[in-house]
mmCIF file of C-alpha atoms and ligand atoms in Angstrom:
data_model
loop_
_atom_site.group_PDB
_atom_site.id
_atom_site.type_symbol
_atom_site.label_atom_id
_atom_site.label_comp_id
_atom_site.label_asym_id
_atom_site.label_seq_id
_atom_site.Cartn_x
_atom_site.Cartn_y
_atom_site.Cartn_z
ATOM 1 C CA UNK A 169 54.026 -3.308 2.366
ATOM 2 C CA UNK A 170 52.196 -6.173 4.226
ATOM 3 C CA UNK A 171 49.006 -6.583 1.917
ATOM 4 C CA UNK A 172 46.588 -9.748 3.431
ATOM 5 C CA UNK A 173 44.158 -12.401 1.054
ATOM 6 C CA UNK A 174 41.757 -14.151 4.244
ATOM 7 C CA UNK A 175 40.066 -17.029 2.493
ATOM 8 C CA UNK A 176 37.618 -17.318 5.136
ATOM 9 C CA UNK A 177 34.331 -19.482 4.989
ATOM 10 C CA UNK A 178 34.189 -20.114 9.057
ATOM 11 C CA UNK A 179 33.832 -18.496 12.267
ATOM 12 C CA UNK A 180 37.485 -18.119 12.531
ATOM 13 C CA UNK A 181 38.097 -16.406 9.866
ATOM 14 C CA UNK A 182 35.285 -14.023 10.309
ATOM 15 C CA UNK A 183 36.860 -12.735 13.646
ATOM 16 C CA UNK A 184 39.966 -12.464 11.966
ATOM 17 C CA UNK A 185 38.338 -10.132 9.464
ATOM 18 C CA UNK A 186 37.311 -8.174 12.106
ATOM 19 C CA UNK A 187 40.106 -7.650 13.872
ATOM 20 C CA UNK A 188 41.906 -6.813 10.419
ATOM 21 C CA UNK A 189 39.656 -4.078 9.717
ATOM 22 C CA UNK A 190 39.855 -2.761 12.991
ATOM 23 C CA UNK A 191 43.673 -2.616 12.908
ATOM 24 C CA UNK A 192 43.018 -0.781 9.102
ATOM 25 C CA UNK A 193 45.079 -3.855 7.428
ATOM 26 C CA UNK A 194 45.145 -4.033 3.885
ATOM 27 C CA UNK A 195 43.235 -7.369 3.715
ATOM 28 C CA UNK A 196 40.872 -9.085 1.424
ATOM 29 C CA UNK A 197 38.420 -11.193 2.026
ATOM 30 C CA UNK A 198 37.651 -14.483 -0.072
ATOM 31 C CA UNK A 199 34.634 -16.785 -0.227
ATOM 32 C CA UNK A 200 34.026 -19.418 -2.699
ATOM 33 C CA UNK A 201 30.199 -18.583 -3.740
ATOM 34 C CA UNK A 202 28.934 -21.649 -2.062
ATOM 35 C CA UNK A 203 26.108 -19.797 -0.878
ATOM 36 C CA UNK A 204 23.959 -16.861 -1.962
ATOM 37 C CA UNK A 205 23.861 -14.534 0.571
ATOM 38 C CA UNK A 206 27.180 -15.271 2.735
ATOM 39 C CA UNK A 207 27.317 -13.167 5.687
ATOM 40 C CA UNK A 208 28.883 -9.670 4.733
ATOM 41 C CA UNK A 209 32.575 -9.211 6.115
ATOM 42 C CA UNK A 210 34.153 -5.508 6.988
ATOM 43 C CA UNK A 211 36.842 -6.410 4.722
ATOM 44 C CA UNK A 212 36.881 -5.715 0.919
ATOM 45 C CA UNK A 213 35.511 -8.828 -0.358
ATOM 46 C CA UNK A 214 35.468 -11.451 -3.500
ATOM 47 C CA UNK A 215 33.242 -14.205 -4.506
ATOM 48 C CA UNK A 216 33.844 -17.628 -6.533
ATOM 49 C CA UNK A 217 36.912 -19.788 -7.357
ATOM 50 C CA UNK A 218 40.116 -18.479 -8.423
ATOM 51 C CA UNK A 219 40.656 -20.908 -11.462
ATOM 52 C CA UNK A 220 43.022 -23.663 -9.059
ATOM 53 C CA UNK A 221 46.757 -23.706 -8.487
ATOM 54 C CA UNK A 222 47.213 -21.397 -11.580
ATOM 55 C CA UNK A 223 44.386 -18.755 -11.344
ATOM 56 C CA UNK A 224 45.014 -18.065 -7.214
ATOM 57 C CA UNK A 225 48.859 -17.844 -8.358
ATOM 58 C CA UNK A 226 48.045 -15.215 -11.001
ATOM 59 C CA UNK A 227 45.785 -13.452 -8.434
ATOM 60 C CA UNK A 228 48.169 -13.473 -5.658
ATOM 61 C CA UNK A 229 50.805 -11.655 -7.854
ATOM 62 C CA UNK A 230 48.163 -9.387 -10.004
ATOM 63 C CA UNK A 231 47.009 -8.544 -6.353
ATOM 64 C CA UNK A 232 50.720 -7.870 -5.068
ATOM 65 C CA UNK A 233 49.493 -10.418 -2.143
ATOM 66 C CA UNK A 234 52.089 -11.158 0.450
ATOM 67 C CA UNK A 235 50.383 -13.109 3.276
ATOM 68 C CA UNK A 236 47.659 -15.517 2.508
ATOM 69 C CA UNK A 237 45.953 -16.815 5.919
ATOM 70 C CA UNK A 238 43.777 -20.002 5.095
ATOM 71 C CA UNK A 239 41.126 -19.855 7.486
ATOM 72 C CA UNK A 240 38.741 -22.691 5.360
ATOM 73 C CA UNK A 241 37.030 -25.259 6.907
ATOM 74 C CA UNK A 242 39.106 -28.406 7.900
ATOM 75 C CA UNK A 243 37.353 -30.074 5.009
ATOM 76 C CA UNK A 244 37.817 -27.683 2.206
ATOM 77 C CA UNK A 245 40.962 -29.981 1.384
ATOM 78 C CA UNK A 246 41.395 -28.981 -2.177
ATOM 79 C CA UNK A 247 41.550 -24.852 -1.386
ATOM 80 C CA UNK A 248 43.855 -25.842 1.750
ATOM 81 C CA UNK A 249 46.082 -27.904 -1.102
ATOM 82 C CA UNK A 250 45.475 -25.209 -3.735
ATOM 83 C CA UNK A 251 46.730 -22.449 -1.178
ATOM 84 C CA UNK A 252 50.189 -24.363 -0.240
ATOM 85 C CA UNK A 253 51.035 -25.123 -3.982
ATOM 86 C CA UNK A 254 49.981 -21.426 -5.199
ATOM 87 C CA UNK A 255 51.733 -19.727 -2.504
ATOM 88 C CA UNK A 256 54.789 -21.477 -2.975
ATOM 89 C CA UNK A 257 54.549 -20.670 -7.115
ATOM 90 C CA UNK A 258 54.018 -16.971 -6.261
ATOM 91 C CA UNK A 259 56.506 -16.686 -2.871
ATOM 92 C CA UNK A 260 54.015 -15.625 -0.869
ATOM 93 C CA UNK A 261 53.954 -16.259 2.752
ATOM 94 C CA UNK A 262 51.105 -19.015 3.667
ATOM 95 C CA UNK A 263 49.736 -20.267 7.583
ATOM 96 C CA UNK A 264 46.877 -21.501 8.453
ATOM 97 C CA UNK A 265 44.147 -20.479 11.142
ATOM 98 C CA UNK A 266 42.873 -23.651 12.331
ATOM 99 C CA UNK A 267 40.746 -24.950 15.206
ATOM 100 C CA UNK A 268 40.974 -28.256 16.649
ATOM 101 C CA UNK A 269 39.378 -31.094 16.291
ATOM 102 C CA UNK A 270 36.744 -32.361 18.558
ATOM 103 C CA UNK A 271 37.467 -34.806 21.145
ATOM 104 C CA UNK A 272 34.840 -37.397 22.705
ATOM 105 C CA UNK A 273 34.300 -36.423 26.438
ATOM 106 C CA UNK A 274 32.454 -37.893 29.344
ATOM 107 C CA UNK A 275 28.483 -38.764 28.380
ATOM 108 C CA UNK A 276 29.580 -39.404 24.653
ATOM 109 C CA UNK A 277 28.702 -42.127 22.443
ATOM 110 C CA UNK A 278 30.986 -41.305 18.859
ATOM 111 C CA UNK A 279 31.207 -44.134 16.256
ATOM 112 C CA UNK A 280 34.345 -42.608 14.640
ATOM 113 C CA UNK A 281 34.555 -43.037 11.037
ATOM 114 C CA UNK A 282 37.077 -41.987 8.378
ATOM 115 C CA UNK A 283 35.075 -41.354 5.203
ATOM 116 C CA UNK A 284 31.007 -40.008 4.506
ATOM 117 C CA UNK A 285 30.541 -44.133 3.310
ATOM 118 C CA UNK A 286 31.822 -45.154 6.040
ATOM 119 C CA UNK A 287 29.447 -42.821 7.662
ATOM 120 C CA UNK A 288 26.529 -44.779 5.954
ATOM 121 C CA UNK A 289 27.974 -47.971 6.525
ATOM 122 C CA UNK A 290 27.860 -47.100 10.698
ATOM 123 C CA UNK A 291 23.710 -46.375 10.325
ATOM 124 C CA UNK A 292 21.876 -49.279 11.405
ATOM 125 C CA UNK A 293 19.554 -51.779 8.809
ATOM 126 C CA UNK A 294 16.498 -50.737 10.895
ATOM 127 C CA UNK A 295 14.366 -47.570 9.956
ATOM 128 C CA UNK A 296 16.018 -44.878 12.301
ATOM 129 C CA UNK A 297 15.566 -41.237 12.641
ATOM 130 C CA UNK A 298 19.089 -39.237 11.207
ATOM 131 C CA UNK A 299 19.809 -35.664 11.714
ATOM 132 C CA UNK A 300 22.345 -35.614 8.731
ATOM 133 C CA UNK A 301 23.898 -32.359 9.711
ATOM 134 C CA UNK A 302 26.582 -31.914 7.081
ATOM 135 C CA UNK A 303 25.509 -29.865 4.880
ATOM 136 C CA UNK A 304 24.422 -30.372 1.045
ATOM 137 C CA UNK A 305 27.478 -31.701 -0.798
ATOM 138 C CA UNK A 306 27.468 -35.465 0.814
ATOM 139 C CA UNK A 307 24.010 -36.028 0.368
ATOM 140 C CA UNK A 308 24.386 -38.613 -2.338
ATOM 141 C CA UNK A 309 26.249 -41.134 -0.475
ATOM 142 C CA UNK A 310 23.214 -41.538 1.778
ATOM 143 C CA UNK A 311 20.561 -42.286 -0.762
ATOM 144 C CA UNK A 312 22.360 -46.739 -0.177
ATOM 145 C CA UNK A 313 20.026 -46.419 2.981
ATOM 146 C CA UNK A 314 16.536 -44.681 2.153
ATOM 147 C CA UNK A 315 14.913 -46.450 4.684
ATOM 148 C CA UNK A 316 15.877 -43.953 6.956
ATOM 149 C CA UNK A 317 14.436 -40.409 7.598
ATOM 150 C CA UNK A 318 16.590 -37.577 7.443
ATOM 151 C CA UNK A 319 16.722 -34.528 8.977
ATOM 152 C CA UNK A 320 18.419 -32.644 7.088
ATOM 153 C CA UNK A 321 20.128 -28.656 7.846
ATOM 154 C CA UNK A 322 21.008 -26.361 4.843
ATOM 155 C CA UNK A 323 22.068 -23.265 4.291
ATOM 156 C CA UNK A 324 19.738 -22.337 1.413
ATOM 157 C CA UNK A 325 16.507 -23.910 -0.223
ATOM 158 C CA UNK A 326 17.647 -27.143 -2.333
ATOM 159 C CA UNK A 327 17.863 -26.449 -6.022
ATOM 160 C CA UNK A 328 16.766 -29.661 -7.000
ATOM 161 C CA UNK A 329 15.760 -32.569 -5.630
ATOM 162 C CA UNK A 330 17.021 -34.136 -2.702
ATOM 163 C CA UNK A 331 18.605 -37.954 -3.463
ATOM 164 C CA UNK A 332 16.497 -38.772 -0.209
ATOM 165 C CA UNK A 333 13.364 -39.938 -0.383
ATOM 166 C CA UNK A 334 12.061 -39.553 3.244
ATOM 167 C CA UNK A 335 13.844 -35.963 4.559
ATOM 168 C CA UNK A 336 12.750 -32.936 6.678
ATOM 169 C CA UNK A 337 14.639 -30.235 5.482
ATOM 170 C CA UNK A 338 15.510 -26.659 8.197
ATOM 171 C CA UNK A 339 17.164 -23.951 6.359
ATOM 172 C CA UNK A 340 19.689 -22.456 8.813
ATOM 173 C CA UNK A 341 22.950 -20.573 8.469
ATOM 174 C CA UNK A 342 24.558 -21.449 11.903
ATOM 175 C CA UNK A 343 26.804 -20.795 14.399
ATOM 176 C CA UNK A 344 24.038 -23.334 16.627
ATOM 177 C CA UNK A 345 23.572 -23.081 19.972
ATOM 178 C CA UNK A 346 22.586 -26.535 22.598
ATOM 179 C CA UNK A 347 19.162 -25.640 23.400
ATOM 180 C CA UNK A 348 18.075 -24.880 19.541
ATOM 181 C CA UNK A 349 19.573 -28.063 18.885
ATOM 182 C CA UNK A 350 18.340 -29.954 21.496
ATOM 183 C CA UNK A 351 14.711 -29.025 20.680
ATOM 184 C CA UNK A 352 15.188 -29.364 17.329
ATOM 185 C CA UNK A 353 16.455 -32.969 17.621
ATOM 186 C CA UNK A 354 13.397 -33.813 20.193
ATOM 187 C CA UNK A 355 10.628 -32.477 17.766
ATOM 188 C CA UNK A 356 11.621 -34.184 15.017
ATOM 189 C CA UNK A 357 12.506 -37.806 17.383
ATOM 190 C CA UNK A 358 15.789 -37.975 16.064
ATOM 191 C CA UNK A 359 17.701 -41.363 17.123
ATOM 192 C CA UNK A 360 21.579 -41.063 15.284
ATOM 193 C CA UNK A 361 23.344 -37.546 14.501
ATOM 194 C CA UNK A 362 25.827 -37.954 11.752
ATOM 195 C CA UNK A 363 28.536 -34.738 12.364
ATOM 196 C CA UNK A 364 31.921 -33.449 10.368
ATOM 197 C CA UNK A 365 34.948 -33.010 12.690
ATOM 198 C CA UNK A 366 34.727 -29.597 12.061
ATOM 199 C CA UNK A 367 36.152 -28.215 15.531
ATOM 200 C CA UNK A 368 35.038 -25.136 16.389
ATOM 201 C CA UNK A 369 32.274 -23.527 18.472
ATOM 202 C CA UNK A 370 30.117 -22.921 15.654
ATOM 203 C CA UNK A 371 28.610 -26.166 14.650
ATOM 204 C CA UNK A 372 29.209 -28.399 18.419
ATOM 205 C CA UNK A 373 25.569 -27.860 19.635
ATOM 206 C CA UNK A 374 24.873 -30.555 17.961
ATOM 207 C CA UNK A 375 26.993 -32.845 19.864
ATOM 208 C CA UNK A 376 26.021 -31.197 23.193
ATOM 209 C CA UNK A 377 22.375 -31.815 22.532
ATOM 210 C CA UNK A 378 23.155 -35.498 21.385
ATOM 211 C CA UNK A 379 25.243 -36.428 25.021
ATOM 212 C CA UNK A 380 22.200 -34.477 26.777
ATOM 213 C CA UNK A 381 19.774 -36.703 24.839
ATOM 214 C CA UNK A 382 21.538 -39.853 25.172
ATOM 215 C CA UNK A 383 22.095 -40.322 21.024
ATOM 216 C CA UNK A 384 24.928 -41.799 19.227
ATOM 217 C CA UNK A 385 27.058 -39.620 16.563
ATOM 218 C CA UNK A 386 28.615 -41.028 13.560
ATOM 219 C CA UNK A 387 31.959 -38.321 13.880
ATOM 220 C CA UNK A 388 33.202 -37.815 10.383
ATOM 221 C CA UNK A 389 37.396 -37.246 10.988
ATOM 222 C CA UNK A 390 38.958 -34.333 8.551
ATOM 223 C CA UNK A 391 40.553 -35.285 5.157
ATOM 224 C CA UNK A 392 44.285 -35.631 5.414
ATOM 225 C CA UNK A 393 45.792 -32.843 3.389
ATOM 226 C CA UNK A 394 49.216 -34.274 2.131
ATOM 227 C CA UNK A 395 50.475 -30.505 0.505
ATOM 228 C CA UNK A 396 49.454 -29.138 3.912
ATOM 229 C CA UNK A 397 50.902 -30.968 6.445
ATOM 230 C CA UNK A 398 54.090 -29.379 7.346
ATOM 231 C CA UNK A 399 54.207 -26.929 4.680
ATOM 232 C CA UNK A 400 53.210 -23.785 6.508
ATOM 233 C CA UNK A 401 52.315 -22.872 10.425
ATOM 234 C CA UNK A 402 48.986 -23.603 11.748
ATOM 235 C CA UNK A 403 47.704 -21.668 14.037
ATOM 236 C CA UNK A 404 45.055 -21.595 16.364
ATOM 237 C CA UNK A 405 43.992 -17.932 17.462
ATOM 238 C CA UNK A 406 43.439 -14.590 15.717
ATOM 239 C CA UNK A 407 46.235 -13.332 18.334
ATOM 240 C CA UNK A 408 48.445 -15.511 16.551
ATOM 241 C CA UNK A 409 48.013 -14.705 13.568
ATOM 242 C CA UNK A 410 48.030 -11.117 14.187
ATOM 243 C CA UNK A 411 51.337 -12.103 15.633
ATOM 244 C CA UNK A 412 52.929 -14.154 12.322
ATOM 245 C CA UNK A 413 51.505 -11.285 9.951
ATOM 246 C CA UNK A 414 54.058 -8.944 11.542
ATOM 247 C CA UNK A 415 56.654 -11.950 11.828
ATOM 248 C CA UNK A 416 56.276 -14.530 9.226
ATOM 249 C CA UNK A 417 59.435 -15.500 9.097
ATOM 250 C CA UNK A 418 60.502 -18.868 10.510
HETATM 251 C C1 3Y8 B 577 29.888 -20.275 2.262
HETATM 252 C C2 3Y8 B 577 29.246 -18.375 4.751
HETATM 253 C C3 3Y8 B 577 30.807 -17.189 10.039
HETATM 254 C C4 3Y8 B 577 30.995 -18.597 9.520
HETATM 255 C C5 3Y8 B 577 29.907 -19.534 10.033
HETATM 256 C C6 3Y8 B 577 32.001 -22.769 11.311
HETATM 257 C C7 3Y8 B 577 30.583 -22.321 11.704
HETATM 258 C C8 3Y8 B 577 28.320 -21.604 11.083
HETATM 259 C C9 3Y8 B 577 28.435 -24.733 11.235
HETATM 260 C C10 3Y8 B 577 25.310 -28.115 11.260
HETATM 261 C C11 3Y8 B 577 26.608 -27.989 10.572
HETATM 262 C C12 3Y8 B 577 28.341 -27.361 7.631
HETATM 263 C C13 3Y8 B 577 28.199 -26.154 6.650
HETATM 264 C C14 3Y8 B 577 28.476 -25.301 8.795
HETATM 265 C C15 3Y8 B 577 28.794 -24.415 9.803
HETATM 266 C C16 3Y8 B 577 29.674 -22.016 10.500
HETATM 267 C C17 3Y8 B 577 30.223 -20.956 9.575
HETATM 268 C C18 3Y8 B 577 29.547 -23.181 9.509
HETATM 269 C C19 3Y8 B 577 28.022 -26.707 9.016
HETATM 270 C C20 3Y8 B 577 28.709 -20.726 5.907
HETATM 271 C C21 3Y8 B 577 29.109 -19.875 4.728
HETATM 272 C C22 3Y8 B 577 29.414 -20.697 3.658
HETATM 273 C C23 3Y8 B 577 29.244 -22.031 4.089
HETATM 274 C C24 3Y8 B 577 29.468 -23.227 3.225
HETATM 275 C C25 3Y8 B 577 28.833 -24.445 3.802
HETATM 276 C C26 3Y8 B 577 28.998 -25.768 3.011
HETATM 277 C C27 3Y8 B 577 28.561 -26.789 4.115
HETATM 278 C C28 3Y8 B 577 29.099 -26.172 5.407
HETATM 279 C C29 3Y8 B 577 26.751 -25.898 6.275
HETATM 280 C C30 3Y8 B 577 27.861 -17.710 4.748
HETATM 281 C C31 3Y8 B 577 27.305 -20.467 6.395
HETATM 282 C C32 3Y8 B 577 27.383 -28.485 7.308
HETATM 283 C C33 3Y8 B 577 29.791 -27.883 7.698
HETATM 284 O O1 3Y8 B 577 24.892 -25.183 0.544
HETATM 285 C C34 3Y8 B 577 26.105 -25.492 0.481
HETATM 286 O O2 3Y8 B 577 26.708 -25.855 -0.564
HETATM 287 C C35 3Y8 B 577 26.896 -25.413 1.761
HETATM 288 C C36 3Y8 B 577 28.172 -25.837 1.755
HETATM 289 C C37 3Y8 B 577 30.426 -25.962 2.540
HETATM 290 C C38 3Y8 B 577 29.152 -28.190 3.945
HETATM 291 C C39 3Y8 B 577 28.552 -28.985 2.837
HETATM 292 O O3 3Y8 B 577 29.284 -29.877 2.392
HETATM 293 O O4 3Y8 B 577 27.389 -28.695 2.457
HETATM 294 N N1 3Y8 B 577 29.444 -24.785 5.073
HETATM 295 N N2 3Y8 B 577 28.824 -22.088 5.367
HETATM 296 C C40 3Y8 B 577 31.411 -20.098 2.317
HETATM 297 C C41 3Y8 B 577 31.985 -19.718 0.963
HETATM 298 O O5 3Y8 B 577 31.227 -19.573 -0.010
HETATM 299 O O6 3Y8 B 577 33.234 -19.576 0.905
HETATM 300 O O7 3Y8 B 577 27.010 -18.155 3.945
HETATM 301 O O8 3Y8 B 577 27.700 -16.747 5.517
HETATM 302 C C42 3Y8 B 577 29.747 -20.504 7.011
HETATM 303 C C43 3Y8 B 577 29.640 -21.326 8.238
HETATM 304 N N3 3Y8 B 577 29.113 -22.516 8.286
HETATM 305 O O9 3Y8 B 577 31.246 -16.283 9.312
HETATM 306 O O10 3Y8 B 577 30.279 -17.022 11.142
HETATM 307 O O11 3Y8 B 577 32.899 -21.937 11.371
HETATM 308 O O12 3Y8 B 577 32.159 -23.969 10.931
HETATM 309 N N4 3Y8 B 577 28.622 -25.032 7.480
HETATM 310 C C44 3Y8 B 577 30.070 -28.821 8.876
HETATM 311 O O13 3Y8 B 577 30.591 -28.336 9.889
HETATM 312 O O14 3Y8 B 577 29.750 -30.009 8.721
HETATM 313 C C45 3Y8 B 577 26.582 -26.870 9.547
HETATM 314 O O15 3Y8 B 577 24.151 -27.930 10.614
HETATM 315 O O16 3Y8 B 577 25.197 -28.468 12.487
HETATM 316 P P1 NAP B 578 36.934 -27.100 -1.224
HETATM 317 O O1 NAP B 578 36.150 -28.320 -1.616
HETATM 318 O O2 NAP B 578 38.203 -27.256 -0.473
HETATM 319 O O3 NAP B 578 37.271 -26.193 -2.501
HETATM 320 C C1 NAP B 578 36.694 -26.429 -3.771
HETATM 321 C C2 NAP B 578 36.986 -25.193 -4.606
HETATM 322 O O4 NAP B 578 36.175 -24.116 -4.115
HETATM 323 C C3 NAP B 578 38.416 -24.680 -4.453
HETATM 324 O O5 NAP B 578 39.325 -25.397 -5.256
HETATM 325 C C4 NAP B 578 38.244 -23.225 -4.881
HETATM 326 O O6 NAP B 578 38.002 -23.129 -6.286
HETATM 327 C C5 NAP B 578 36.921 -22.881 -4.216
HETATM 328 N N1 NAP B 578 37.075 -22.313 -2.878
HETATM 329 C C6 NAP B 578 36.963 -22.952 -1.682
HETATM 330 N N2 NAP B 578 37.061 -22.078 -0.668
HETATM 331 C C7 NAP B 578 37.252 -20.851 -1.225
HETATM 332 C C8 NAP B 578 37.432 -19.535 -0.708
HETATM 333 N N3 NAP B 578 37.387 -19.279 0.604
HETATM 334 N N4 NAP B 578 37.629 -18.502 -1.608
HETATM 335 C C9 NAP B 578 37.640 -18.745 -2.930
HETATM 336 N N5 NAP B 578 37.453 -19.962 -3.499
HETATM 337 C C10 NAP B 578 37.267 -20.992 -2.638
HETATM 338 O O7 NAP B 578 35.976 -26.093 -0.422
HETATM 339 P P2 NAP B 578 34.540 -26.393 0.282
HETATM 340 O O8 NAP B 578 34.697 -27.495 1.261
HETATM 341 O O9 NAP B 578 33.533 -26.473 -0.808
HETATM 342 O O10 NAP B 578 34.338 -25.043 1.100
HETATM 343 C C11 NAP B 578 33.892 -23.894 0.421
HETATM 344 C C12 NAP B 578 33.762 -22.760 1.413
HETATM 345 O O11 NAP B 578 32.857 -23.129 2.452
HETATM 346 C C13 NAP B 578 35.052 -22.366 2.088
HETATM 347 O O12 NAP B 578 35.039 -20.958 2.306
HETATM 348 C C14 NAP B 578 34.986 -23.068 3.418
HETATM 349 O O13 NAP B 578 35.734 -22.368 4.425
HETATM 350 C C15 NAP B 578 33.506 -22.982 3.716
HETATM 351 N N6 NAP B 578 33.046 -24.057 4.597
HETATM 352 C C16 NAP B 578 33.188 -25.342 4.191
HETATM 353 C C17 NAP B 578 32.732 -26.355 5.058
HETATM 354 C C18 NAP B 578 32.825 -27.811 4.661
HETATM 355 O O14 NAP B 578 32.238 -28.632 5.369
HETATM 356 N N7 NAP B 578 33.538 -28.172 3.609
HETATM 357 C C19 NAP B 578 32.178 -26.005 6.311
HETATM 358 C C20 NAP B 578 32.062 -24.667 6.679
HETATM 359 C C21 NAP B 578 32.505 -23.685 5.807
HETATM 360 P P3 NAP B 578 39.181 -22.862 -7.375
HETATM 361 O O15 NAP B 578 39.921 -24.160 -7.467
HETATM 362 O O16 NAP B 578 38.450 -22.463 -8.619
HETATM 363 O O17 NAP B 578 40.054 -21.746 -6.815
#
């Protein structure tokens, strides 16, 4: 009996859930708890860590889990390596539901750049004007250059103090879209975008409104996942996954 963990977190994975439900697949949906009101998913769902390696091993056997689809974010490494190494512990069948990365085209100026201090290295000495769209969990790195001012997109109100001392901060839960972004990066002057290599549809406005606009992004590339290369299929379209969840084998 084919019974489905989805540890979602992107666009992907949220019209995989759909088409799950719709098909009446016993399937549960995972999210980490990053943020407090995640979008709600027509799958059974659960919140929070699973306790690493061990704790998803224990919950894919307490949960008689056969197929786990990792459908993270290309830079939620450690749940990418977690998933490989549990479902290997607990024999249960592991891909991966993956977009691709984003490539430079025509119009583009990318600085490419292998690491968020790298990232801070690439902004210039001179005051500029940053739309540091990468979330909340890099921030930190960015404080070595104050002299510039941020623009920064979140999800949710900051807790506590940003490690910035000159920032705008726009609380927005995307998928984006070119014009909003556009806009956005004219009222506020903005002069470098620094971007993740997420792939995806979701998050590339950004980097349609920069070519439009003329601006330089600092492209972040995805963390190499050592347990993950190799170790399971990756696949690129709900279709195909639909597909290996009848077939895994091979
Ligand atoms: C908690 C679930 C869906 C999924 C939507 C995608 C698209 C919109 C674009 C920008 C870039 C960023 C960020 C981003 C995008 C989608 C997708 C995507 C980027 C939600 C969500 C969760 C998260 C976690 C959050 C991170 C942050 C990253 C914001 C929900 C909305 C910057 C990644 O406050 C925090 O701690 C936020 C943390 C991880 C990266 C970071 O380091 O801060 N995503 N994003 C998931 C969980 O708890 O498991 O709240 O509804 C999901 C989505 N965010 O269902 O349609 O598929 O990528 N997410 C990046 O790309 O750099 C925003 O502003 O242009
Ligand atoms: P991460 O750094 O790879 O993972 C850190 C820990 O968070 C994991 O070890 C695991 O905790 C927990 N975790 C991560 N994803 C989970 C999930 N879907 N379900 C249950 N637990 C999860 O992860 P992250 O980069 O913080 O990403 C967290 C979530 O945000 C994921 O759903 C991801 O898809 C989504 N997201 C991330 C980004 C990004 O830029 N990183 C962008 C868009 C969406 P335990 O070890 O306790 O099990």
């Amino acid at each position: 009996m084919t019974r489905i963990l989805l540890l979602g977190g992107t666009t992907e994975a949220s019209a995989l859930a759909k088409t799950l439900a719709e098909a009446g697949a016993d399937a549960v949906f995972s999210y980490a708890g990053r943020t407090a009101k995640p979008v709600s998913q027509p799958l059974p769902t659960r919140v929070g860590g699973f306790g690493g390696v061990d704790g998803l091993a224990a919950y894919l056997k307490a949960e008689a889990i056969t197929h786990a689809v990792d459908a993270t974010h290309p830079f939620a490494a450690q749940m990418s390596t977690n998933a490989v190494q549990a479902c290997k512990t607990a024999g249960v069948n592991l891909c991966a539901f993956e977009r691709p990365a984003w490539q430079a085209g025509k119009g583009d100026t990318w600085v490419h750049v292998g690491t968020i201090d790298e990232a801070v290295n690439a902004l210039p000495e001179a005051a500029a004007r940053v739309f540091l769209a990468i979330g909340k969990q890099n921030l930190t790195q960015f404080a070595a250059k104050p002299q510039h001012h941020y623009l920064l997109r979140l999800v949710d109100e900051p807790e506590a103090p940003l490690p910035l001392p000159h920032t705008t901060v726009e609380i927005a839960r995307g998928p984006f879209d070119a014009a909003g972004d556009t806009a956005l990066m004219q009222r506020h002057g903005i002069t470098h975008v620094v971007a993740k290599n997420a792939g995806g549809a979701g998050a590339a406005a950004k980097l349609t409104a920069a070519r439009g606009l003329g601006l330089p992004v600092i492209m972040i590339g995805r963390p190499e996942v050592p347990a993950k290369a190799g170790q399971r299929p990756i696949l690129g379209s709900v279709a195909e996954v639909m597909a290996w969840l009848s077939h895994p084998a091979g």
